[in-house]
Coordinates of C-alpha atoms in Angstrom, one line a residue:
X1 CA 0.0 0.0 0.0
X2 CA 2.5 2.2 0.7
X3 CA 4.4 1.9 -2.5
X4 CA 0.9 2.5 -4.6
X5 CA 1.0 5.7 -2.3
X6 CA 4.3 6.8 -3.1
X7 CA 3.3 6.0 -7.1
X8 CA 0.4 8.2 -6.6
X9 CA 2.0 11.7 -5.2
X10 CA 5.5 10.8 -7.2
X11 CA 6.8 13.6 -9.3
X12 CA 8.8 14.2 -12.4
X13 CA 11.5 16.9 -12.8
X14 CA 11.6 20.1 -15.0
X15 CA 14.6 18.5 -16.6
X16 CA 13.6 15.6 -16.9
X17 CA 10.2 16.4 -18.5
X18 CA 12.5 18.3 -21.0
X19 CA 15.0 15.2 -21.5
X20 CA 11.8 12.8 -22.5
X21 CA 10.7 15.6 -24.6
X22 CA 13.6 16.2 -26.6
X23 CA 14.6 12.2 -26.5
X24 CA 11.2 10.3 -26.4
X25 CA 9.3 9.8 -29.6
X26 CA 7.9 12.7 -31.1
X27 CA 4.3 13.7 -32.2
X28 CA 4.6 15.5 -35.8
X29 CA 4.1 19.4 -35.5
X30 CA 1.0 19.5 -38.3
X31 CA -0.6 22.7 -37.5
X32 CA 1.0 26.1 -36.9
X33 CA 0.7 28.5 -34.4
X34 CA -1.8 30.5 -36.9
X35 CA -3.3 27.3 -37.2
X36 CA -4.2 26.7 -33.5
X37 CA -5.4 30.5 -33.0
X38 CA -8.2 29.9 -35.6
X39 CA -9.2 27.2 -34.6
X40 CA -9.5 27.9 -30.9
X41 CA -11.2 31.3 -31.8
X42 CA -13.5 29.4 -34.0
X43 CA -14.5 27.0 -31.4
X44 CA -14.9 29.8 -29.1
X45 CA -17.2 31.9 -31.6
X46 CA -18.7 29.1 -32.7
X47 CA -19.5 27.3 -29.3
X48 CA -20.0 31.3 -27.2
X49 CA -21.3 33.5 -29.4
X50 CA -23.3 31.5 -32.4
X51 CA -24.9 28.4 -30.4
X52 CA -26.9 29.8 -27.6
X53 CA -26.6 33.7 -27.2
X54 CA -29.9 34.4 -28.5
X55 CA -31.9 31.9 -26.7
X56 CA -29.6 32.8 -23.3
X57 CA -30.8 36.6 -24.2
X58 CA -34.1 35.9 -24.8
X59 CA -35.1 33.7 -22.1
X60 CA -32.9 34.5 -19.4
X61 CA -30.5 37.1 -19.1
X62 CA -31.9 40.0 -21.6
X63 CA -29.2 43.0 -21.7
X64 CA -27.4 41.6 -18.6
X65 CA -25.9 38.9 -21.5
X66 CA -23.2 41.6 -21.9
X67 CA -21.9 41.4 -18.2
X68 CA -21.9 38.2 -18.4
X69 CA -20.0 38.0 -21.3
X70 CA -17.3 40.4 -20.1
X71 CA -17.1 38.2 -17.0
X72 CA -16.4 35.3 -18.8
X73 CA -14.3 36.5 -21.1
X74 CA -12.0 38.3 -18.0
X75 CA -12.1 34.9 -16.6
X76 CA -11.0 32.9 -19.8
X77 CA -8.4 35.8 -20.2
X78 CA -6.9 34.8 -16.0
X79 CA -6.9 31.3 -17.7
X80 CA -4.9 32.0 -20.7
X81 CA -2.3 34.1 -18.3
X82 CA -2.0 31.0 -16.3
X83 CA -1.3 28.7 -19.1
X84 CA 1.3 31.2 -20.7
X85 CA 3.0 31.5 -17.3
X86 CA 3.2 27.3 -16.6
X87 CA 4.1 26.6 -20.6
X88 CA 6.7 29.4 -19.9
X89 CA 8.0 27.6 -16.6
X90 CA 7.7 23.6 -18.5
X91 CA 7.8 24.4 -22.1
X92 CA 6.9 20.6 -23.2
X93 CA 3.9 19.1 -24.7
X94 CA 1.2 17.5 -22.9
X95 CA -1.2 20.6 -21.4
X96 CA -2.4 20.9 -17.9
X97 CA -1.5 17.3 -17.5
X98 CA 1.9 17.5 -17.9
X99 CA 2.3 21.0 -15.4
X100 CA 0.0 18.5 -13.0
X101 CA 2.5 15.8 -12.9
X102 CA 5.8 18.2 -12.8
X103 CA 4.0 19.7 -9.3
X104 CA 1.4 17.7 -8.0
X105 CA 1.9 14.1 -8.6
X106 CA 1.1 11.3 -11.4
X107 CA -2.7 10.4 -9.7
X108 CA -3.4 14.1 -10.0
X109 CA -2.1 14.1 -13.4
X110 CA -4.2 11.1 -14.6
X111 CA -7.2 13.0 -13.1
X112 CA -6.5 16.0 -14.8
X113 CA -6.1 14.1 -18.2
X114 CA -8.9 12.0 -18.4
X115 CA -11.0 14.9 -17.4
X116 CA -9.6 17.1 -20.2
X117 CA -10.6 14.5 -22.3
X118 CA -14.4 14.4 -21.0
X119 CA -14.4 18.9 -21.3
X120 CA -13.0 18.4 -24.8
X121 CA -15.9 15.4 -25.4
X122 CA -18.5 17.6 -24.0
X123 CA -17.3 21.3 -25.9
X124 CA -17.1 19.1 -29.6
X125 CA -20.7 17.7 -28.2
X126 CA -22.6 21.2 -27.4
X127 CA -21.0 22.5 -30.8
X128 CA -22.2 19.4 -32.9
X129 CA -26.2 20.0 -31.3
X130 CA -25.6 23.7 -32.1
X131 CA -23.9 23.2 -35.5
X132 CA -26.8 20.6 -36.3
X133 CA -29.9 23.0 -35.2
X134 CA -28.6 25.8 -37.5
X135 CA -28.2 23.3 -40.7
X136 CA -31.9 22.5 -40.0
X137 CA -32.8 26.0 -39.5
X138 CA -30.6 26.8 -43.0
X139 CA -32.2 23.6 -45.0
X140 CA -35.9 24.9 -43.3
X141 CA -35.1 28.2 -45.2
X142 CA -34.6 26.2 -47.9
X143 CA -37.8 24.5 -48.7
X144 CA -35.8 20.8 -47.9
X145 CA -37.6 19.9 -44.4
X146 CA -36.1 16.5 -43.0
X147 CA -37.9 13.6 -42.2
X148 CA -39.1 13.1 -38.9
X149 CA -36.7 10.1 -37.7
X150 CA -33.9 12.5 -38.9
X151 CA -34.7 15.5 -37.5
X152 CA -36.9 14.6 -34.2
X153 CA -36.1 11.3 -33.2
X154 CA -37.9 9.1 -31.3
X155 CA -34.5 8.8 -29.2
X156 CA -33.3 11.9 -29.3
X157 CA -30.3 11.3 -30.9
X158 CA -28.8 14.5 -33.0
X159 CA -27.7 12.4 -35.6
X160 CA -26.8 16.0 -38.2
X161 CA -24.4 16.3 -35.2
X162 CA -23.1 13.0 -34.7
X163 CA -22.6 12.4 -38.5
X164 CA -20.4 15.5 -38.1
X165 CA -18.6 14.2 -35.1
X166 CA -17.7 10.6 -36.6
X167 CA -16.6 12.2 -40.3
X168 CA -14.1 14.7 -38.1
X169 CA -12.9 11.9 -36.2
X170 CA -12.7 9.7 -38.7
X171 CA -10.8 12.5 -40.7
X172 CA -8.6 12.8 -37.7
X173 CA -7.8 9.8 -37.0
X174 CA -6.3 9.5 -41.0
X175 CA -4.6 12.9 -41.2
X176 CA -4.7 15.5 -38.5
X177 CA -4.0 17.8 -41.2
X178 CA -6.8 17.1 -43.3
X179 CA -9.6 16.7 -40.5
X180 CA -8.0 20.6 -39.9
X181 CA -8.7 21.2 -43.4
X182 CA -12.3 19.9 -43.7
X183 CA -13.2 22.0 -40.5
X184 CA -12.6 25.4 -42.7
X185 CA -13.9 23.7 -46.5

């Protein structure tokens, strides 16, 4: 017990967090820097601004929508300063999980990475339902009305947005590159 303990809360070094990095195997560097700003400001616009402003303004917050956008946006600003200032302390890949394991242990670490992978699961989910109301919204405007098992399912399934999801995925799992490039056709 006291060895899965001392597992748990062990640490890794700066240095040597740098030493796998520049001596482990290596993830190819497909995107740029440009790259990565587009496409977390299109999430951001995409997911914040386009998906549920109006129904938020309408049914809940009226006018007050603006404080609470300049709140949110002064705390995802905090955010970004605290990322800058740990990838400026541990300049390696890996995210929050890798500051996590340089300072608080591997346990911690593993927490902190499996639940990034749930907030990305659940961000890519809320954008697919929004992404998928506005296509039916577009193709209504259109004259092309789906049928009902597409469009109201007895099971509620989304499925505009989960087709998306799974030809993304799919795309990414293939070429990073070209999932980026489908995102922006």
């Amino acid at each position: 017990m006291k060895d899965l303990l001392s597992k748990a809360i062990r640490r890794s070094s700066i240095a040597n967090l740098q030493n796998q990095e520049e001596h482990g195997p290596k993830l190819s560097r497909v995107l740029s820097a440009w790259d990565l700003f587009v496409a977390g400001f299109g999430c951001i616009i995409g997911a914040g601004i386009f998906v549920l402003t109006g129904v938020a303004a309408a049914q809940h917050a009226g006018p007050g929508i603006i404080i609470s956008f300049a709140l949110a946006g002064a705390l995802c600003a905090l955010v970004a300063m605290a990322y800058a200032e740990l990838a400026s302390m541990i300049p390696v890949a890996g995210s929050a999980y890798t500051y996590a394991r340089a300072s608080l242990g591997e346990l911690i670490s593993m927490l902190i990475g499996w639940d990034l992978i749930l907030e990305y699961n659940v961000g890519a989910s809320g954008v697919a339902v929004g992404w998928s109301g506005y296509l039916q919204a577009i193709l209504k405007e259109a004259g092309i009305s789906l049928p009902a098992a597409l469009s109201h399912a007895p099971s509620s399934i989304p499925w505009g947005s989960l087709l998306l999801t799974i030809l993304l995925v799919g795309g990414a799992f293939f070429s990073f590159r070209r999932a980026y490039q489908l995102r922006f056709a």
